[in-house]
Short mmCIF file of C-alpha atoms in Angstrom, two decimals:
data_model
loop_
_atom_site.label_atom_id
_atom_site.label_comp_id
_atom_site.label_asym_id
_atom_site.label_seq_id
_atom_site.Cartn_x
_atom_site.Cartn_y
_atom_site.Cartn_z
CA UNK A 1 -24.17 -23.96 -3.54
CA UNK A 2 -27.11 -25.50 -3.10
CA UNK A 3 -25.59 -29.15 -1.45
CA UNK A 4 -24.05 -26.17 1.38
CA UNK A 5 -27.12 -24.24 1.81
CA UNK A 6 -28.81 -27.68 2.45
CA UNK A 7 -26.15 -28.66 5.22
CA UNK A 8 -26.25 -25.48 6.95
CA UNK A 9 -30.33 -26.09 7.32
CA UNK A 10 -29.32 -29.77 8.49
CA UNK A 11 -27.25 -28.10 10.96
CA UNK A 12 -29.61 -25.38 12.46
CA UNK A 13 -32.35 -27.28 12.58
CA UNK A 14 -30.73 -30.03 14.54
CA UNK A 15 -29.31 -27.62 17.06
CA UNK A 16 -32.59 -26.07 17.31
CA UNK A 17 -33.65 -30.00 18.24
CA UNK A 18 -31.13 -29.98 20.53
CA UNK A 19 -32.45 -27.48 22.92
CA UNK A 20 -31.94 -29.09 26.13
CA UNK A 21 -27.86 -28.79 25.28
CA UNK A 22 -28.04 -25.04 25.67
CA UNK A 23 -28.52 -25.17 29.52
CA UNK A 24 -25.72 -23.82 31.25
CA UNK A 25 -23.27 -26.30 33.68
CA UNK A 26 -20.60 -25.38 36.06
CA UNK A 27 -16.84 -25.63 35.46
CA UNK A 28 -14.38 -25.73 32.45
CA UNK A 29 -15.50 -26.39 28.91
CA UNK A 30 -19.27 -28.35 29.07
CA UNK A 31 -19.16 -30.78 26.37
CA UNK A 32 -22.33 -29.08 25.20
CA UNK A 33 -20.25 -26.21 24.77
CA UNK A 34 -17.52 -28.22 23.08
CA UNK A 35 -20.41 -29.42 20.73
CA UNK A 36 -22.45 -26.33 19.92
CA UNK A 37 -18.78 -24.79 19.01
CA UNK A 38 -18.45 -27.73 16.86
CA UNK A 39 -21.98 -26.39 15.07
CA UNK A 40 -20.90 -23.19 14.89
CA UNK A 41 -17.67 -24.14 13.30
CA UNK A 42 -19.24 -26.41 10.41
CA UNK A 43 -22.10 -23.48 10.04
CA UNK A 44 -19.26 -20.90 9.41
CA UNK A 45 -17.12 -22.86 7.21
CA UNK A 46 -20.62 -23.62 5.04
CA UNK A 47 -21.19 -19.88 4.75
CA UNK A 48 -17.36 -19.09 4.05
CA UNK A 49 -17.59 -21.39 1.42
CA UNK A 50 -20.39 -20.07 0.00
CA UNK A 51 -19.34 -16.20 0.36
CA UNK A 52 -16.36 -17.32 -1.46
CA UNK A 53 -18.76 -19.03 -4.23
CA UNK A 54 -20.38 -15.50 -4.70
CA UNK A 55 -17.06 -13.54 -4.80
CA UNK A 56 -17.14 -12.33 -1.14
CA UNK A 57 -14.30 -12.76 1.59
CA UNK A 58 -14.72 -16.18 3.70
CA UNK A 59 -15.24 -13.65 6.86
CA UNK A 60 -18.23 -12.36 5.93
CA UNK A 61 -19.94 -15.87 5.90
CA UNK A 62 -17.85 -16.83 9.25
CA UNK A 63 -19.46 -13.31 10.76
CA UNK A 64 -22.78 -14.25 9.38
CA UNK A 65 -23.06 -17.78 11.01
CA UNK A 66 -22.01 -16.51 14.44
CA UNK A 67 -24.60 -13.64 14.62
CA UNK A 68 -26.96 -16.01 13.29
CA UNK A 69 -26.68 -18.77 15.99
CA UNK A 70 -25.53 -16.24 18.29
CA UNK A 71 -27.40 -14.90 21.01
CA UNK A 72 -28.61 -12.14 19.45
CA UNK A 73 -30.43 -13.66 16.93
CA UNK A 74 -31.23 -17.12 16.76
CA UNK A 75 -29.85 -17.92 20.29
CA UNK A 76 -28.60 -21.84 19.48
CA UNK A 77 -25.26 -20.70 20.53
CA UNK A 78 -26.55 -18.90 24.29
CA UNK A 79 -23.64 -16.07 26.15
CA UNK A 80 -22.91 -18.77 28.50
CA UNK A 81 -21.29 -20.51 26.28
CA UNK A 82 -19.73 -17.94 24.42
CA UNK A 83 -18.23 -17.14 27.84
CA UNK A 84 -16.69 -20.94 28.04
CA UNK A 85 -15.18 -20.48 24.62
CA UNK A 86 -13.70 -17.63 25.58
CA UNK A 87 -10.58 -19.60 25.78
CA UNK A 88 -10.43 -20.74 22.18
CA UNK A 89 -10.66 -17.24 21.17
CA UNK A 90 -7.89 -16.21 23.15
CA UNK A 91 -6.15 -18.89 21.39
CA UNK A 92 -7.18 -17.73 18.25
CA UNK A 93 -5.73 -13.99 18.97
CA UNK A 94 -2.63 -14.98 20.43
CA UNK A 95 -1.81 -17.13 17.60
CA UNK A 96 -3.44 -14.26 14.42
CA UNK A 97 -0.87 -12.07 16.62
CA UNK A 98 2.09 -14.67 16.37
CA UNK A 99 1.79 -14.97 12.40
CA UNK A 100 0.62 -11.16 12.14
CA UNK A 101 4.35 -10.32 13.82
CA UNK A 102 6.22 -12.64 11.58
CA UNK A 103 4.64 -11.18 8.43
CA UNK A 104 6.06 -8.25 9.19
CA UNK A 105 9.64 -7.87 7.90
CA UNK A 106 11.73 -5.78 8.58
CA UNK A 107 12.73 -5.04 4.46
CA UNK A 108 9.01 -4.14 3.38
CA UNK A 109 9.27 -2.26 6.78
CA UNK A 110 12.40 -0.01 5.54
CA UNK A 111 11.17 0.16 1.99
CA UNK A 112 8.11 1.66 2.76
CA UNK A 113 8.32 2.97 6.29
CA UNK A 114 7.75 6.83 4.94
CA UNK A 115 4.09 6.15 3.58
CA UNK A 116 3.19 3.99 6.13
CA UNK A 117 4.35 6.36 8.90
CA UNK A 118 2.44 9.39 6.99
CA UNK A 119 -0.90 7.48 6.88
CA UNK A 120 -0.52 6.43 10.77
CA UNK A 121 0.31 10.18 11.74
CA UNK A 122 -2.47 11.49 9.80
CA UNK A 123 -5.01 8.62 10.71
CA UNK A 124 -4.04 9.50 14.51
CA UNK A 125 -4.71 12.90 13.91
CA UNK A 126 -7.57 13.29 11.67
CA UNK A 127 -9.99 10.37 12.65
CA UNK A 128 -10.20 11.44 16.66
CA UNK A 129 -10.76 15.21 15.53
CA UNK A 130 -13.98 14.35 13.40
CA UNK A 131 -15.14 12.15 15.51
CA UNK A 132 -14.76 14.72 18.06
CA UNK A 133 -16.35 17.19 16.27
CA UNK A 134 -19.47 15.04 15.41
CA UNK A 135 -19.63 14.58 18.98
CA UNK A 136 -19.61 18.35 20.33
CA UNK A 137 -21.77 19.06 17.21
CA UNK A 138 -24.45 16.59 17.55
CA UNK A 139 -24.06 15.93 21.57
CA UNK A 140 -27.64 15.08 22.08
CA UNK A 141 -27.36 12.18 19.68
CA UNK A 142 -24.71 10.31 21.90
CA UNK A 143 -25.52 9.14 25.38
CA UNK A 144 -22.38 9.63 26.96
CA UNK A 145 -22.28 13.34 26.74
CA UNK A 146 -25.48 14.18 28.58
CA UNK A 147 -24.27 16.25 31.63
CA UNK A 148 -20.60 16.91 31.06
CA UNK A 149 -18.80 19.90 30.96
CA UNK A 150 -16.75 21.19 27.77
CA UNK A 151 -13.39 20.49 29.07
CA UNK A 152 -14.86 16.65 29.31
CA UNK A 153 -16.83 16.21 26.86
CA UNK A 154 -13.77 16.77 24.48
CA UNK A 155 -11.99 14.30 26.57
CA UNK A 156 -14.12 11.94 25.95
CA UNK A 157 -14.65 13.01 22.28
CA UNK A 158 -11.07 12.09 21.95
CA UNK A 159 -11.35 9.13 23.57
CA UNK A 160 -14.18 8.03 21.52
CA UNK A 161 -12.13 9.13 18.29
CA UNK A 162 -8.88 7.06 19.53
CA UNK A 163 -11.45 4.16 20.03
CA UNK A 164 -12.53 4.14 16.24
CA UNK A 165 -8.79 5.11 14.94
CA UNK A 166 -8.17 1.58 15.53
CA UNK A 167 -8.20 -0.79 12.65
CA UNK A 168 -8.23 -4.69 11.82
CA UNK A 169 -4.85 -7.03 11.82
CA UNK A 170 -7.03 -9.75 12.28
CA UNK A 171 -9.05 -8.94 8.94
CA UNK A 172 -6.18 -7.71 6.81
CA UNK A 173 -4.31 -11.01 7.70
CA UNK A 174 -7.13 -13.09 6.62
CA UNK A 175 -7.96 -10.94 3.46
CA UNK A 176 -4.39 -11.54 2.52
CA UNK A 177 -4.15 -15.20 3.39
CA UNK A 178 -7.39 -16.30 1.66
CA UNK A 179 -6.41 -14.07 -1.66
CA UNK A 180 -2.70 -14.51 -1.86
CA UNK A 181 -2.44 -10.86 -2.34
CA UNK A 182 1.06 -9.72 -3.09
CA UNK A 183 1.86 -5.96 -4.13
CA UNK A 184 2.27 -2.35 -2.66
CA UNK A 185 -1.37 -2.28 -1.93
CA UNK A 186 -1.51 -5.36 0.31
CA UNK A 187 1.80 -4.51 2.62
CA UNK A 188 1.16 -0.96 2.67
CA UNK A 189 -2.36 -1.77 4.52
CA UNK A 190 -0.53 -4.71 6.72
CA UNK A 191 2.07 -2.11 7.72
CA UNK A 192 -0.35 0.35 8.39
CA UNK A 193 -2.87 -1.89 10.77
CA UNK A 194 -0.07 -3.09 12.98
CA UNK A 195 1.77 0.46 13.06
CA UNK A 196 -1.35 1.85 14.13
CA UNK A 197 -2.99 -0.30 16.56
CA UNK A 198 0.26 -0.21 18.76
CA UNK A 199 0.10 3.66 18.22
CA UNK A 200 -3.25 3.37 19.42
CA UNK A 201 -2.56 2.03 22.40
CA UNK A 202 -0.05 4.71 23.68
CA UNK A 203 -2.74 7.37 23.03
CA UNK A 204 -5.86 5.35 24.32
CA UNK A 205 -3.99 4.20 27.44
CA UNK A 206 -3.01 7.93 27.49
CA UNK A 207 -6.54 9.99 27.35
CA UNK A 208 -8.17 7.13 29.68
CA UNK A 209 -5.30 7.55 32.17
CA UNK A 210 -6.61 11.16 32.35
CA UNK A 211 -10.16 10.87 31.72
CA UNK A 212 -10.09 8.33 34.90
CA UNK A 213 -8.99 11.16 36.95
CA UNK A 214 -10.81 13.65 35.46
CA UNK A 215 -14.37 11.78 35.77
CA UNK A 216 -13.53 10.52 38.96
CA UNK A 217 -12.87 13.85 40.88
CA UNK A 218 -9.23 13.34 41.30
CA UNK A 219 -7.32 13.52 38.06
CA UNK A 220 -3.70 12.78 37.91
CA UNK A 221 -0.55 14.30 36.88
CA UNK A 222 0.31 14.22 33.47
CA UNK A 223 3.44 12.47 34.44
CA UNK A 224 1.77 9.79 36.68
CA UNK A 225 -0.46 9.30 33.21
CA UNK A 226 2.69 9.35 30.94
CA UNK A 227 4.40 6.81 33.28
CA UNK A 228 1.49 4.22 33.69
CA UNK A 229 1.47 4.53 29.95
CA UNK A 230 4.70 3.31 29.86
CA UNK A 231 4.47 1.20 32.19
CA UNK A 232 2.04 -0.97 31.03
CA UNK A 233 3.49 -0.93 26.99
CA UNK A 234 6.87 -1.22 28.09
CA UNK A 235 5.51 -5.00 29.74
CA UNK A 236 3.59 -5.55 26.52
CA UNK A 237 7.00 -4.93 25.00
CA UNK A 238 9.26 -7.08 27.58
CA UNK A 239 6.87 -9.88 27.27
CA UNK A 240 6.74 -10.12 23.80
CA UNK A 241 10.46 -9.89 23.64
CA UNK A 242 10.72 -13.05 26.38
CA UNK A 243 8.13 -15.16 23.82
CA UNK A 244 10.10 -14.44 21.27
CA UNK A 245 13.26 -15.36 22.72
CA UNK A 246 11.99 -19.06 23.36
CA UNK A 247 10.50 -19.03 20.42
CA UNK A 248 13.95 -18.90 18.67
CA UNK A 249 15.68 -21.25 20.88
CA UNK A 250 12.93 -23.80 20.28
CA UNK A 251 13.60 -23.39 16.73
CA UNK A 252 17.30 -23.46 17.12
CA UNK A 253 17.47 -26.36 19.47
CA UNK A 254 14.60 -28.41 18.94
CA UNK A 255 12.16 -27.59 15.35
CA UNK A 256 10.00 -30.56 16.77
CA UNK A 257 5.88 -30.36 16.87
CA UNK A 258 6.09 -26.95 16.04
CA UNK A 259 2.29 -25.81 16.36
CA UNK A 260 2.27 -27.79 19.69
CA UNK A 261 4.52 -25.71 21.06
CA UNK A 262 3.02 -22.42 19.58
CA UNK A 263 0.07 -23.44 20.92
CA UNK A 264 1.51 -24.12 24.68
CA UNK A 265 3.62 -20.49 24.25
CA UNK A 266 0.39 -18.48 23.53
CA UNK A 267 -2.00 -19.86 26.35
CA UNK A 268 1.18 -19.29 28.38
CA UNK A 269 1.39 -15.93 27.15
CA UNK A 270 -2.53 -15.42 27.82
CA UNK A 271 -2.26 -16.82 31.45
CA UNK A 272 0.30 -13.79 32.00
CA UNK A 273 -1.35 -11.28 30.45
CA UNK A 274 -4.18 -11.85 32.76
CA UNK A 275 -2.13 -11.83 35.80
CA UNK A 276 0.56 -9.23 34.58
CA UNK A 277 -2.21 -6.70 32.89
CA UNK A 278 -0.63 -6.55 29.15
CA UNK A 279 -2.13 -6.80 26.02
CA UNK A 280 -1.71 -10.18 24.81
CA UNK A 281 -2.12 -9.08 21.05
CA UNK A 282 0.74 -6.64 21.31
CA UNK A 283 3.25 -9.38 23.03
CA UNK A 284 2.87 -11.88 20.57
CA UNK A 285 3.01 -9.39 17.81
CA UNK A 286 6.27 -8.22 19.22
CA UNK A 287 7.77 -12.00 19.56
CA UNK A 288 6.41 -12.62 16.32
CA UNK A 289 8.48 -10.16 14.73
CA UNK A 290 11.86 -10.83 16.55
CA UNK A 291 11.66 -14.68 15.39
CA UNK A 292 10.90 -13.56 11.88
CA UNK A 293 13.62 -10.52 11.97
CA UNK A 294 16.37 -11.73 14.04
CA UNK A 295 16.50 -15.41 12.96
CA UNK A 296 14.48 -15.32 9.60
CA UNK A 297 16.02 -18.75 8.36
CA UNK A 298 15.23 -20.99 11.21
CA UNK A 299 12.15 -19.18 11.88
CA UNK A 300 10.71 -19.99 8.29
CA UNK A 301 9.16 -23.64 9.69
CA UNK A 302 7.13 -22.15 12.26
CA UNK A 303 5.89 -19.47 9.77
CA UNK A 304 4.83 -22.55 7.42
CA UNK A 305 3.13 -24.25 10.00
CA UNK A 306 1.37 -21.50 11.33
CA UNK A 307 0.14 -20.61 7.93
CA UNK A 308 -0.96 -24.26 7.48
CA UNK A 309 -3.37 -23.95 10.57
CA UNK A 310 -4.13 -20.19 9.72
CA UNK A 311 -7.47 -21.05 8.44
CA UNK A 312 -9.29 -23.22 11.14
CA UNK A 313 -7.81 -20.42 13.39
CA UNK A 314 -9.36 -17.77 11.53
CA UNK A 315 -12.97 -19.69 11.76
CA UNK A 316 -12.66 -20.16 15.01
CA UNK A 317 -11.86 -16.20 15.77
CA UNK A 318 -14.86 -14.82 13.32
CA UNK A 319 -17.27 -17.14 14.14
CA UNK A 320 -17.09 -16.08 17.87
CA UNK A 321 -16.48 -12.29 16.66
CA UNK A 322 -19.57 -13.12 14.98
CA UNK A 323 -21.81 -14.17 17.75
CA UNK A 324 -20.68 -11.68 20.40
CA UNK A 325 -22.07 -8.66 17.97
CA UNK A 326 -24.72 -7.22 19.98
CA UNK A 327 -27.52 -7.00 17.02
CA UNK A 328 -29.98 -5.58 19.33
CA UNK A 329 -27.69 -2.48 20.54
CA UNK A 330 -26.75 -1.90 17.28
CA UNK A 331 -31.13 -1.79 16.01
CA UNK A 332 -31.09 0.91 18.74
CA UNK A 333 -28.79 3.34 17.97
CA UNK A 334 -28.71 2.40 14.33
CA UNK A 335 -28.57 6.13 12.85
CA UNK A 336 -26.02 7.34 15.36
CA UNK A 337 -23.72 4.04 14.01
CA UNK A 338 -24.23 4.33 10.54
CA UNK A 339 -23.49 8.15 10.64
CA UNK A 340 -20.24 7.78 12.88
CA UNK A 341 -19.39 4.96 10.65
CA UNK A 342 -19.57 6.96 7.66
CA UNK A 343 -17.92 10.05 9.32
CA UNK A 344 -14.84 7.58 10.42
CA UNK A 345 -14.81 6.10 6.90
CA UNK A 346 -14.02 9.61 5.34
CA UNK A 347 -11.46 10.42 7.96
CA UNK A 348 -9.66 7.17 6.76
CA UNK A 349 -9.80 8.04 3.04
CA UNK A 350 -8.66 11.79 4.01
CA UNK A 351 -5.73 10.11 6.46
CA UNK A 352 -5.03 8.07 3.48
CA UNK A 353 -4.78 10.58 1.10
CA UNK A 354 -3.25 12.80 3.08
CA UNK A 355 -0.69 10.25 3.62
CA UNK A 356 0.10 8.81 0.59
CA UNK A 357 0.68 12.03 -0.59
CA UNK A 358 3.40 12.73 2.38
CA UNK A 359 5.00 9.62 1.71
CA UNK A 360 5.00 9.83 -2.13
CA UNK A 361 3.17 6.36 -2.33
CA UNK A 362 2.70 4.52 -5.56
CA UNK A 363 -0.83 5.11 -7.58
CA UNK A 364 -2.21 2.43 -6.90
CA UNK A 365 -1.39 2.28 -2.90
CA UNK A 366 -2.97 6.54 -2.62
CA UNK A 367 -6.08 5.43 -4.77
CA UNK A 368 -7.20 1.89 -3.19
CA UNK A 369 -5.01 1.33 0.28
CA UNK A 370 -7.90 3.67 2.20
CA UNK A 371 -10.33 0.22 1.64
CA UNK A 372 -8.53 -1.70 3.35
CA UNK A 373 -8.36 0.26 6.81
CA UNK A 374 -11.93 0.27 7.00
CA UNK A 375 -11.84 -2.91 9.30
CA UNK A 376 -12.05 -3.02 13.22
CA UNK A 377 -12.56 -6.32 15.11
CA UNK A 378 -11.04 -7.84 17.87
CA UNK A 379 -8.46 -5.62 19.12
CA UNK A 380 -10.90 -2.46 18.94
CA UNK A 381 -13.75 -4.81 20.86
CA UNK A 382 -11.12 -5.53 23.69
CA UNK A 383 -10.46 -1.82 24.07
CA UNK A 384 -13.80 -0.67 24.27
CA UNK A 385 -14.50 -3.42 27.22
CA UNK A 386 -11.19 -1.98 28.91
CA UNK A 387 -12.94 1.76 28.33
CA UNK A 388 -16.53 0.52 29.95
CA UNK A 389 -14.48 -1.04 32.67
CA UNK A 390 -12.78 1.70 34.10
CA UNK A 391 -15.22 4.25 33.30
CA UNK A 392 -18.54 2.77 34.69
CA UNK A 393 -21.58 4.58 33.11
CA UNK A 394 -19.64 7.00 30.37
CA UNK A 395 -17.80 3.68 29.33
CA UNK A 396 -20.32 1.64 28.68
CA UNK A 397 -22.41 4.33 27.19
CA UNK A 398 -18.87 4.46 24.86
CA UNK A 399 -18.87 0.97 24.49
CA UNK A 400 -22.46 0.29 22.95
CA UNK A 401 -21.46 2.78 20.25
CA UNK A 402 -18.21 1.83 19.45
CA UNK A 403 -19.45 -2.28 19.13
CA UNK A 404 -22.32 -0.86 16.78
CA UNK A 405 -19.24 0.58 14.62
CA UNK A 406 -17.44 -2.52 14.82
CA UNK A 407 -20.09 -4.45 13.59
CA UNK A 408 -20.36 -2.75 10.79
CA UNK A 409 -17.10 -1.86 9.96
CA UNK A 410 -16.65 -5.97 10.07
CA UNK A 411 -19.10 -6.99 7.99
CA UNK A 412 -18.29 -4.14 5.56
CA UNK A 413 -14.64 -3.46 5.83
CA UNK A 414 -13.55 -7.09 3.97
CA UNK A 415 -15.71 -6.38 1.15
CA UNK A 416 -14.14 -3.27 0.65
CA UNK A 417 -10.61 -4.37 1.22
CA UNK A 418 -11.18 -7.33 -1.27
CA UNK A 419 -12.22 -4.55 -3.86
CA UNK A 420 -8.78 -2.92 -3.49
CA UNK A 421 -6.92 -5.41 -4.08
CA UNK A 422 -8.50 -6.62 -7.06
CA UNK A 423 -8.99 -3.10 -8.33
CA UNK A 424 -5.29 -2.51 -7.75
CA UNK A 425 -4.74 -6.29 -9.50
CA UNK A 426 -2.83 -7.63 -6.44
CA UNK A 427 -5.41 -10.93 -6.49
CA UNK A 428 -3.36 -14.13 -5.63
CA UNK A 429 -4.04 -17.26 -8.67
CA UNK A 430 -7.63 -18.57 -8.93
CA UNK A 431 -8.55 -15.06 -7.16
CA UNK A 432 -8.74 -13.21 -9.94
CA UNK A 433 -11.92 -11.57 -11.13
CA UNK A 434 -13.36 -12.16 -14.32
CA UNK A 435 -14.47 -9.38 -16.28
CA UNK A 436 -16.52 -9.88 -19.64
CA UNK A 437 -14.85 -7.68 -22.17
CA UNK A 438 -17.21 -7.14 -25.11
CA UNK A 439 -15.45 -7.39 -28.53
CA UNK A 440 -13.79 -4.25 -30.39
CA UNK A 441 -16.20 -2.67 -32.28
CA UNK A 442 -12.99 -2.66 -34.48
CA UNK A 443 -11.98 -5.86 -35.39
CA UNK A 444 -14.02 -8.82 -35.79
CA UNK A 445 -15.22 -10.84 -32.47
#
């Protein structure tokens, strides 16, 4: 512990040397880019290590070094070139997305489809409503409401409440990778965060197609809403579906330099998104779990070799999470984000409860899975930047709230989610927690 507290001084101190790298150059990736990312990389993977050392998820300590050399903070690693990496972390989601999909199967799908479905329903239902409640309640403690009307102000209470309905795949697919977690627990919570998030984006595409109009003077018909809705899904959907039909005949025809061509698919897949307007995580979610589903046998290599390069990929993404967390926003409005992110933490456990119940879930699954839903990261982050985009002023008012959540439903949620599984004793080997049991009072020690 020690030896990696000493190299992670090593390395801040010699970027902070290294001032005159931080200036900002025109173009693609700077090579002083490309080298303060290789700071930040060696900075998280010290602090994963030693998070892991003190019984703590890697992505606490790969959060941890990015706001630390982020801007926020410590500023080695400036927004500028945050903004050139932005590349690598579109990478990095395309490719969580890929494996997410093709961890999904279709079995553990159709075993336990009832309890997951119940927990999504409920979530969907209950987490917008208190959040929309703690909103018309306690109006002058949110920014966003000052000067609108009832009929609005629920709008965009339920927007707000869709916004923090979403959870983590990202998390829950590291969690699981780093502890080898295997049991009801871990893929009723995997089911649950992909179910949900696309769920999430029917019904937040849905209240922003109408809050659009209805902010803007000239709101829409609820078909016009319902169609753009399905629009812009059904791509998502069609995309994903083309990815995931080259996908298999790469693996049918070729099975050569498999990450390679993962790699080429997904920036492919990111270069369309931009230009065709769908959600990148969604598509390669979707082709993910065609290759897995439709040709599980030849599609086993690819999930091997994207689970060999899972963990530099999950650095990468964490580490940049990390540093885009605006600490300062969050100092400002820190009761109003610790109280929503409390009131959104009980809505989960209620959802969960509620659900488990529904779905007639195993013990273990009604009394721990709620931990592990605490999590939001990227996808939420991406959706609130759509929200401040297309509604300038009560978006980004949105926005700063809903990033202060994030940040600490990031830092928090793995911690939690870690407990759950070890509390429901689905810990991988060498994960295990050890527990001093004192001798029976009984029977000699």
């Amino acid at each position: 512990m020690i030896r990696r507290l000493f190299v992670l001084a090593l390395l801040v101190i010699g970027a902070l040397l290294l001032a005159p790298l931080r200036v900002p150059t025109e173009g693609v990736i700077a090579p002083r880019s490309l080298f303060l990312f290789g700071i930040l990389l060696l900075a998280a993977e010290t602090l994963g290590s030693l998070a892991h050392d003190l019984r703590a998820p890697r992505i606490v300590g790969y959060l941890a070094a990015g706001m630390m050399l982020g801007p926020s903070v410590l500023g080695i690693i400036p927004a500028h070139v945050l903004g050139d990496l932005g590349m690598m972390k579109r990478l990095a989601v395309g490719l969580i997305g890929l494996l997410a999909g093709m961890e999904l199967r279709l079995p553990d799908l159709q075993r336990r489809w009832r309890v997951v479905m119940s927990v999504v329903g409920a979530q969907l239902v209950i987490v917008p409503l208190l959040v929309l409640l703690t909103v018309v309640l306690g109006r002058s403690w949110f920014p966003f409401a000052a000067g609108l009307g009832t009929g609005d102000l629920i709008l965009v209470g339920l927007l707000f409440g869709s916004l923090l309905a979403v959870n983590s795949p990202m998390v829950t697919l590291a969690l699981l990778t780093e502890t080898r977690a295997e049991g009801p627990v871990a893929k009723t919570v995997l089911g649950v965060v992909l179910v949900a998030d696309v769920a999430v984006i029917f019904l937040l595409s849905f209240l922003l197609g109408i809050a659009q109009g209805n902010l803007g003077g000239d709101a829409p018909s609820l078909w016009a809403v319902l169609f753009g809705v399905v629009k812009d899904v059904g791509v998502s959907l069609v995309a994903g579906a083309v990815v995931g039909g080259l996908l298999t005949l790469y693996l049918r025809y070729v099975r050569q330099q498999l990450v390679l061509f993962a790699v080429l698919i997904v920036f492919a897949a990111a270069g369309a998104a931009g230009a065709l307007h769908f959600e990148l995580m969604l598509s390669l979610l979707v082709a993910g779990f065609l290759v897995e589903n439709v040709a599980p046998v030849r599609a086993e290599p690819l999930l091997r070799a994207l689970s060999d390069i899972a963990w530099p990929v999950f650095v990468v993404f964490f580490a940049l999470a990390g540093a885009e967390l605006p600490v300062a926003a969050f100092l400002s409005l820190w009761p109003v984000v610790v109280g929503v992110a409390g009131i959104r933490a009980f809505g989960i456990w209620l959802a969960a409860r509620v659900g488990t119940r529904r779905g007639r879930a195993e013990p273990a699954v009604a009394s721990w899975a709620w931990l592990g839903l605490v999590s939001q990261a990227g996808v939420a982050l991406g959706l609130a930047t759509i929200v401040a985009d297309r509604l300038p002023g009560v978006g980004v008012a949105i926005q700063l709230i809903t990033v202060g959540v994030i940040a600490v439903n990031e830092t928090v949620g793995p911690v939690l989610f870690r407990l759950a599984l070890a509390r429901a004793q689905e810990l991988g080997p060498g994960e295990v927690e050890v527990v001093e049991i004192a001798p029976s009072p009984l029977r000699p020690a």
